GROMACS .gro file of C-alpha atoms in nm:
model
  314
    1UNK     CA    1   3.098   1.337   8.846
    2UNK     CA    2   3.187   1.016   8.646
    3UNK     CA    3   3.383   1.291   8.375
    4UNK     CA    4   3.571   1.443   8.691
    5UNK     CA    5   3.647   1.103   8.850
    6UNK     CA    6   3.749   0.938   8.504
    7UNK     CA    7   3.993   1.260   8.408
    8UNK     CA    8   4.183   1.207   8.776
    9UNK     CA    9   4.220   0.836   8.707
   10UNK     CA   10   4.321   0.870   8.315
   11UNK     CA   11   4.574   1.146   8.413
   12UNK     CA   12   4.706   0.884   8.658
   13UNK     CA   13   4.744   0.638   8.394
   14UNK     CA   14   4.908   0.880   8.169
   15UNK     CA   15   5.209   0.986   8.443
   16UNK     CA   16   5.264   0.610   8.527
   17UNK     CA   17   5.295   0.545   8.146
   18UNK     CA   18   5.544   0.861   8.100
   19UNK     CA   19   5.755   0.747   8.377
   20UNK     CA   20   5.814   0.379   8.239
   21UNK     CA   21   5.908   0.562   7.888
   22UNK     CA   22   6.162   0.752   8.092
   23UNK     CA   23   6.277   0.468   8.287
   24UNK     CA   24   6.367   0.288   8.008
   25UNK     CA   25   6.506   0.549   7.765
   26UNK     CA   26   6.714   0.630   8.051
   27UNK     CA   27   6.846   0.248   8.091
   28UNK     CA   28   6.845   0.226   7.709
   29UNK     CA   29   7.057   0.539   7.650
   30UNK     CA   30   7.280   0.541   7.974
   31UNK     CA   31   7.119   0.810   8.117
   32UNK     CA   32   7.060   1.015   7.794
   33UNK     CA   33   6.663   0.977   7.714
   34UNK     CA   34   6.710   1.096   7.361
   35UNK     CA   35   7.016   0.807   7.274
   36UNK     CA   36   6.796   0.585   7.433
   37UNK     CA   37   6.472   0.647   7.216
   38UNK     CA   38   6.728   0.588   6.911
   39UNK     CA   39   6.923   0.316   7.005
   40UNK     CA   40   6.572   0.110   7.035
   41UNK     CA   41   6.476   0.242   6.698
   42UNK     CA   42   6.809   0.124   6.568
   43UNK     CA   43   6.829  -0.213   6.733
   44UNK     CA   44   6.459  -0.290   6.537
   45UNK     CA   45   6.449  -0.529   6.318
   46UNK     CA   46   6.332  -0.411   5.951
   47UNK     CA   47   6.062  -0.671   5.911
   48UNK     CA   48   5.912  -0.482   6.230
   49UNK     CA   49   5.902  -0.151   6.124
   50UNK     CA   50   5.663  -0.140   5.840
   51UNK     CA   51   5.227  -0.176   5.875
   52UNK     CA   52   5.268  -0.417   5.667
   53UNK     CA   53   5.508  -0.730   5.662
   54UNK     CA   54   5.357  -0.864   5.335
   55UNK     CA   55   5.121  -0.769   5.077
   56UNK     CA   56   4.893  -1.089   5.109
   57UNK     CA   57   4.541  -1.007   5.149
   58UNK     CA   58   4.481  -1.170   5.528
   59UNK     CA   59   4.752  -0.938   5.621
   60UNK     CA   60   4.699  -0.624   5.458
   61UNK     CA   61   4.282  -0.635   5.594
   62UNK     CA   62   4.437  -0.738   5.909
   63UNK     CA   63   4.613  -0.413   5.958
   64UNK     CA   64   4.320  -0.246   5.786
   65UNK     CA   65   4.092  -0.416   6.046
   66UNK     CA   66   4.293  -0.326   6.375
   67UNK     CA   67   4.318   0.063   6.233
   68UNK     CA   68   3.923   0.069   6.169
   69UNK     CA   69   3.873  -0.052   6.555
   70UNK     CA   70   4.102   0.136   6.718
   71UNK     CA   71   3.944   0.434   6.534
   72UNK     CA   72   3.576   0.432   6.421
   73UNK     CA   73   3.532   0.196   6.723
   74UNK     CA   74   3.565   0.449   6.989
   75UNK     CA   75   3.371   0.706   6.795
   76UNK     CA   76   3.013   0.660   6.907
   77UNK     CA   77   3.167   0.539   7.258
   78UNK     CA   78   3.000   0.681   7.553
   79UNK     CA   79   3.333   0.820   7.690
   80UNK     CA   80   3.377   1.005   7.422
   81UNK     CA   81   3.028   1.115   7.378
   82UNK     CA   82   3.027   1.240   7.760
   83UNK     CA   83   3.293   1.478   7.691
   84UNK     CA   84   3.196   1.626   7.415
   85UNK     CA   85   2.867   1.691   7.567
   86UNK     CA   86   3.010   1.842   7.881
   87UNK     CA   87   3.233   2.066   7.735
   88UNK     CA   88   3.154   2.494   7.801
   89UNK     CA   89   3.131   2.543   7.376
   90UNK     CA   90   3.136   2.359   7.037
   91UNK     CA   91   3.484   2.507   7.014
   92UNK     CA   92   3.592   2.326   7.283
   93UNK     CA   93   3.453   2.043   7.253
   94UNK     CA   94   3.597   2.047   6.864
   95UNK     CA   95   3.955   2.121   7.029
   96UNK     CA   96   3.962   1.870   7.316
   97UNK     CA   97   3.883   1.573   7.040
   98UNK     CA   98   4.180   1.660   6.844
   99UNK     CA   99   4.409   1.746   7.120
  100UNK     CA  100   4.303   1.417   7.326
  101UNK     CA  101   4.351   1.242   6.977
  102UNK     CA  102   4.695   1.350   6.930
  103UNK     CA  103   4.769   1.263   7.327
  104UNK     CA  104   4.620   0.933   7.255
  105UNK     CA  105   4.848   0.800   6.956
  106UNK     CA  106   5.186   0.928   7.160
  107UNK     CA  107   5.088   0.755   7.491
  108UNK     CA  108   4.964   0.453   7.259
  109UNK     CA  109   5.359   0.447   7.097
  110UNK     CA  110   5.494   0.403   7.466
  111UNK     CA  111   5.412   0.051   7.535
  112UNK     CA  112   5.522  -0.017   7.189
  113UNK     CA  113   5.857   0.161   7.229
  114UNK     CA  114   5.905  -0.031   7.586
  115UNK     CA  115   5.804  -0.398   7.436
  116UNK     CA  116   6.110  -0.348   7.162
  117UNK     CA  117   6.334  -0.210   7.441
  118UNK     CA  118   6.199  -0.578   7.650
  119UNK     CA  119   6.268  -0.720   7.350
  120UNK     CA  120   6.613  -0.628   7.253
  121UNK     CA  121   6.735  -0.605   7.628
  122UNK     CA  122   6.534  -0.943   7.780
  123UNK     CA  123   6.526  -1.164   7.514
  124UNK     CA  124   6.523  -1.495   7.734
  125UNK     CA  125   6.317  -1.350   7.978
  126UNK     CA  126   6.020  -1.240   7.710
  127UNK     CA  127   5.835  -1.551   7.598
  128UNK     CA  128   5.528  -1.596   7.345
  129UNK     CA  129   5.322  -1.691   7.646
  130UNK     CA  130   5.412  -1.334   7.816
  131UNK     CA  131   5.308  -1.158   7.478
  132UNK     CA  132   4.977  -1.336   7.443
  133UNK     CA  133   4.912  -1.293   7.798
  134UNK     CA  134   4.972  -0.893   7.810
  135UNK     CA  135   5.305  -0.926   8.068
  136UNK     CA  136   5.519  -0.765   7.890
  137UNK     CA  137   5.492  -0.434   8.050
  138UNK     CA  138   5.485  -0.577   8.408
  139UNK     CA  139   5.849  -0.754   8.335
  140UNK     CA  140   5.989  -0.468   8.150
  141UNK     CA  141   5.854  -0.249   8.437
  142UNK     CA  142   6.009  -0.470   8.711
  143UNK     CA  143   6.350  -0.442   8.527
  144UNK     CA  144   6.361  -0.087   8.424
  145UNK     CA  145   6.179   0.048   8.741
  146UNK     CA  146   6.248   0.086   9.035
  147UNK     CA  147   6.024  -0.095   9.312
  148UNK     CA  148   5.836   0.309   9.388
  149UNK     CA  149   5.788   0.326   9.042
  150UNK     CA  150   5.653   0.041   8.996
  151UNK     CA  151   5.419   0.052   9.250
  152UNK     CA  152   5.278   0.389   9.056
  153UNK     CA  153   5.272   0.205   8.725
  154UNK     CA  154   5.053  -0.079   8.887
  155UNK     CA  155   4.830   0.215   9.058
  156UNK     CA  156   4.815   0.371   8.688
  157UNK     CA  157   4.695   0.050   8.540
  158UNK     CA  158   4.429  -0.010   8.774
  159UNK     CA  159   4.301   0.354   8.708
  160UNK     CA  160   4.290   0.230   8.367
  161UNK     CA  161   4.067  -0.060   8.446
  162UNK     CA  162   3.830   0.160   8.706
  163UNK     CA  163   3.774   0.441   8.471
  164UNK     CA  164   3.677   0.211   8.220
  165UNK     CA  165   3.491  -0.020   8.417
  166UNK     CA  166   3.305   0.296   8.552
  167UNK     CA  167   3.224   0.438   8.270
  168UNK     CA  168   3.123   0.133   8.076
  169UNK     CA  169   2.867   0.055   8.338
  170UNK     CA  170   2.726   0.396   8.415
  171UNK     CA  171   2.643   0.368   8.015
  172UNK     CA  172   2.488   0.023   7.989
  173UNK     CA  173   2.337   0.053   8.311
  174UNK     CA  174   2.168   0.358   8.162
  175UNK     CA  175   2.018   0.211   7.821
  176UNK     CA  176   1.909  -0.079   7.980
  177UNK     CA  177   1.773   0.122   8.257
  178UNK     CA  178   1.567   0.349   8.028
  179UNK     CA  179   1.596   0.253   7.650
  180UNK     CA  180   1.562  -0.137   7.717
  181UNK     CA  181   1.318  -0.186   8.056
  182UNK     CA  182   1.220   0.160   8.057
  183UNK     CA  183   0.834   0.109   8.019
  184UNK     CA  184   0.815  -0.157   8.327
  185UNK     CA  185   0.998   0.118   8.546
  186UNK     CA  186   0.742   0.123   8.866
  187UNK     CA  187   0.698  -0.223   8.876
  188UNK     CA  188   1.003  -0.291   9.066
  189UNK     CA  189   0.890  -0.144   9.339
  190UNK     CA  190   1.123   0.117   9.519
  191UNK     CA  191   1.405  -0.039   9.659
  192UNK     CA  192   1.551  -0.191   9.468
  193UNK     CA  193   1.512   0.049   9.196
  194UNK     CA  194   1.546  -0.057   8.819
  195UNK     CA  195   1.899   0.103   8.782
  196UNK     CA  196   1.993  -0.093   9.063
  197UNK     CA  197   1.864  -0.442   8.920
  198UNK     CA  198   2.077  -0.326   8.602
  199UNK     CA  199   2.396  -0.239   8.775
  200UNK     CA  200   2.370  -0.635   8.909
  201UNK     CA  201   2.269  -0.738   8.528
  202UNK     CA  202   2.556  -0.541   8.356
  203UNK     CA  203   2.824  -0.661   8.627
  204UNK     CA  204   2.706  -1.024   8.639
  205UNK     CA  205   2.754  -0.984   8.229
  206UNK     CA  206   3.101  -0.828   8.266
  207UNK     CA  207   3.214  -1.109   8.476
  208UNK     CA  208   3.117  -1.337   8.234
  209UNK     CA  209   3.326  -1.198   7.952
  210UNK     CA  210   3.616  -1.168   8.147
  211UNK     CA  211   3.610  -1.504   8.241
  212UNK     CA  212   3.541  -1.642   7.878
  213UNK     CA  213   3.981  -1.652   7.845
  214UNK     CA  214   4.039  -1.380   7.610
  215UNK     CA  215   4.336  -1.152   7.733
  216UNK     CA  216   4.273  -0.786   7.814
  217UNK     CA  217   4.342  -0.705   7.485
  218UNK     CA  218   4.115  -0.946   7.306
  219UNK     CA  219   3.838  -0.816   7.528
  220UNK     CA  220   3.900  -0.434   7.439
  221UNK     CA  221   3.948  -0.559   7.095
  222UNK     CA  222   3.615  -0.695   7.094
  223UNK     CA  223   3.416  -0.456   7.293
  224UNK     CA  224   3.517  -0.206   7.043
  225UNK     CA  225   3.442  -0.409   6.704
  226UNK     CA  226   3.079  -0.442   6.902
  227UNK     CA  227   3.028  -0.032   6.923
  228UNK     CA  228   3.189  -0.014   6.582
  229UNK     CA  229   2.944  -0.252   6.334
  230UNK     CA  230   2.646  -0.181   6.531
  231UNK     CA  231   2.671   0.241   6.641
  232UNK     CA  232   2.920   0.395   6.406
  233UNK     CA  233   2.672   0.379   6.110
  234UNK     CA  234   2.344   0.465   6.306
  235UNK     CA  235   2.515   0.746   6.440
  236UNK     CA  236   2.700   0.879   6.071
  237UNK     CA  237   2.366   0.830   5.913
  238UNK     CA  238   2.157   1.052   6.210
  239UNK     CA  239   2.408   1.300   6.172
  240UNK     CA  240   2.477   1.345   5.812
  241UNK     CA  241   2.208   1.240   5.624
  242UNK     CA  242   1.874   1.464   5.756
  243UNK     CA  243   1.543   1.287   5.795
  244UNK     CA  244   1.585   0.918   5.839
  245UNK     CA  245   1.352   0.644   5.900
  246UNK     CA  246   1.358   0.483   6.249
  247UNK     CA  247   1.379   0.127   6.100
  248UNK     CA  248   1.758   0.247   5.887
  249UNK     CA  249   1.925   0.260   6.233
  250UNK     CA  250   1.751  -0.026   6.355
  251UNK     CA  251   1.849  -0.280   6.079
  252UNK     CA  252   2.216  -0.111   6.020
  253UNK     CA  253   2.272  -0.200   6.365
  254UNK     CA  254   2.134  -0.622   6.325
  255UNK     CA  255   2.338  -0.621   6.008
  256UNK     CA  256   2.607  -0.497   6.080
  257UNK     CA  257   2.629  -0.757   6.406
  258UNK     CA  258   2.469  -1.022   6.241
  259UNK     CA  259   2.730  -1.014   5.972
  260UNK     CA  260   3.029  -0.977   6.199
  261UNK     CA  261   2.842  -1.273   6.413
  262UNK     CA  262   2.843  -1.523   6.085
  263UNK     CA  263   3.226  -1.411   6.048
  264UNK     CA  264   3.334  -1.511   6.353
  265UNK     CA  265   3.083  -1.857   6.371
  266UNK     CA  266   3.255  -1.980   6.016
  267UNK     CA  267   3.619  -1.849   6.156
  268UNK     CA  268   3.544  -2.100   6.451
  269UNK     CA  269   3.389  -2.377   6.349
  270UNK     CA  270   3.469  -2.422   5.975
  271UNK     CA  271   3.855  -2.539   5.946
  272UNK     CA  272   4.007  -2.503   5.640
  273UNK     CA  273   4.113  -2.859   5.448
  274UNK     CA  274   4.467  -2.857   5.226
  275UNK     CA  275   4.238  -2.763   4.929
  276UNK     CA  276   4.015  -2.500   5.057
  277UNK     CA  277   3.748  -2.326   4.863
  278UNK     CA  278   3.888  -2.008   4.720
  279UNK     CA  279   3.617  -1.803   4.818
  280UNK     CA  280   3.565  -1.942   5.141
  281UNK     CA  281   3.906  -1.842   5.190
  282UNK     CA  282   3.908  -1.481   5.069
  283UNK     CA  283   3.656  -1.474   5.304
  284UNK     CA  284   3.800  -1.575   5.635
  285UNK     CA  285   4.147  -1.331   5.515
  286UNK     CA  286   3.879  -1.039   5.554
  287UNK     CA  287   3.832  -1.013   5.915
  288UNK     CA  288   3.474  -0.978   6.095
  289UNK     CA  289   3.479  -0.629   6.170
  290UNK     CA  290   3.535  -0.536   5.813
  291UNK     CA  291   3.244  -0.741   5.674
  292UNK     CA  292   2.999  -0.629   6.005
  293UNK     CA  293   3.078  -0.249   5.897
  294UNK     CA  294   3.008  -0.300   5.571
  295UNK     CA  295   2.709  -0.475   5.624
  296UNK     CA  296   2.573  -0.242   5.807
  297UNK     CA  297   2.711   0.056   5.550
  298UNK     CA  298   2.527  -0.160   5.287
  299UNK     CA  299   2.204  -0.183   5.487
  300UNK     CA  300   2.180   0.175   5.588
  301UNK     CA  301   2.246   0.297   5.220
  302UNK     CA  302   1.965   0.088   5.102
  303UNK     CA  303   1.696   0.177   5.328
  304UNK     CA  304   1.774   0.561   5.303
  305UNK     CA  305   1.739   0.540   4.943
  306UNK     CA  306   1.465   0.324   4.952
  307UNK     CA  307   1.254   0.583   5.259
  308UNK     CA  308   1.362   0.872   5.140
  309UNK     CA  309   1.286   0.789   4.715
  310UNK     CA  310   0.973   1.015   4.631
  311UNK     CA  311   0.697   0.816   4.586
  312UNK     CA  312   0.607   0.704   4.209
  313UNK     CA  313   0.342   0.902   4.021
  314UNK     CA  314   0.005   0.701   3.988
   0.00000   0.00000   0.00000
């Protein structure tokens, strides 16, 4: 049901996304979608078309960083997961994740592609404030839609936000429901039950995060550098590496968020003084989800080799 409901919603999404790309290649171009795709490309300026702006360290792991996120990070998501596990066939399921992947980098070029067409065609009307606050879209919407469209790009973004919001707490309401307070389940009584009391405990939790200030994007940002140091290497070493010990998944997942934790407590509290420690500071230009990951890679690696070593002759 929550597979069906999420598909409907996420194909909603999709549409309203396609029709703001046409909208504005059509403005861009004059009415030619093509001539408008390049005359945005054109009008970019050269600084902005490369990963990489400069070859400094802080930047370079930065891109590295937002790459790994985007992509490990949504790996041992439940979404994905849930798919794969419905699908009729291992063929399928093999085929839907690399269709669905190649869908997902096009539709993720389309805000991009509108935010340089905002850029180049509402330059006073595009602030810094309006780029750190994810508006962007909603102005270039408003000036390159018209007011039905828009109306179906602001129904497409809310399906956005309910299939996700769905999803994500269908799946924590589950593990805390039966991997987390699973053996006091009967003591609750029957109404409410314990998937109930979670539903409340999950929603009261979401409400606190997205009141904390971060923008949308800081808070997808950071729910997927979460799943990424703590399930990414569990899950690689259950699948790949045979027998394992219970404890390697265990303490890949505390290292890998304890180490992404101390990253972010020293990036907030420690400020850096005109002569800064040069290790301190190559440090800090490596950003937390790097160091979580490999904490975690580290710890798993070591207590593999360490369970699975035969034992020494006596």
């Amino acid at each position: 049901a929550v597979t069906w409901t999420n598909s409907f919603l996420i194909a909603l999404s999709i549409a309203s996304v396609v029709i703001l790309f046409v909208g504005t290649a059509q403005t861009m171009g004059k009415g030619d979608i093509v001539h408008g795709v390049w005359n945005v490309i054109d009008h970019v300026p050269p600084d902005q078309r490369t990963f990489f702006p400069d070859w400094r360290l802080s930047t370079v792991m930065g891109v590295v960083g937002i790459f790994m996120t985007g992509l490990l990070g949504n790996v041992p998501g439940q979404d994905l997961q849930q798919r794969v596990l419905c699908a009729r066939s291992p063929a399928i399921a093999q085929w839907s994740c690399i269709v669905c992947g190649i869908i997902y980098l096009i539709i993720g070029l389309i805000p991009v592609y509108v935010g340089f067409a905002a850029r180049i065609r509402l330059p006073e009307r595009i602030q810094e404030a309006d780029v750190l606050g994810d508006r962007v879209l909603p102005i270039a919407a408003a000036y390159f839609l018209s007011e039905p469209w828009v109306i179906v790009l602001v129904l497409g973004l809310l399906s956005v936000n309910l299939a996700v919001a769905a999803s994500s707490t269908i799946s924590q309401t589950t593990i805390l429901a039966n991997n987390i307070f699973g053996p006091w389940r009967g003591r609750f009584g029957r109404f409410p039950t314990l998937e109930q009391i979670c539903v409340v405990i999950v929603s009261i939790g979401s409400l606190v995060a997205a009141f904390s200030g971060e923008s949308v994007m800081g808070l997808l940002e950071m729910s997927l550098v979460i799943v990424m140091v703590s399930l990414f290497v569990p899950m690689c070493v259950c699948l790949f590496a045979g027998i394992v010990h219970p404890w390697t998944g265990v303490a890949s997942m505390l290292a890998g968020t304890l180490g992404w934790g101390l990253h972010m407590t020293v990036e907030t509290f420690i400020e850096l003084g005109p002569n800064p420690n040069t290790m301190l500071t190559t440090y800090l230009d490596i950003p937390a989800e790097i160091h979580g990951l490999a904490a975690s890679v580290v710890i798993a690696c070591l207590l593999q080799w360490r369970t699975s070593s035969p034992p020494k002759a006596t």
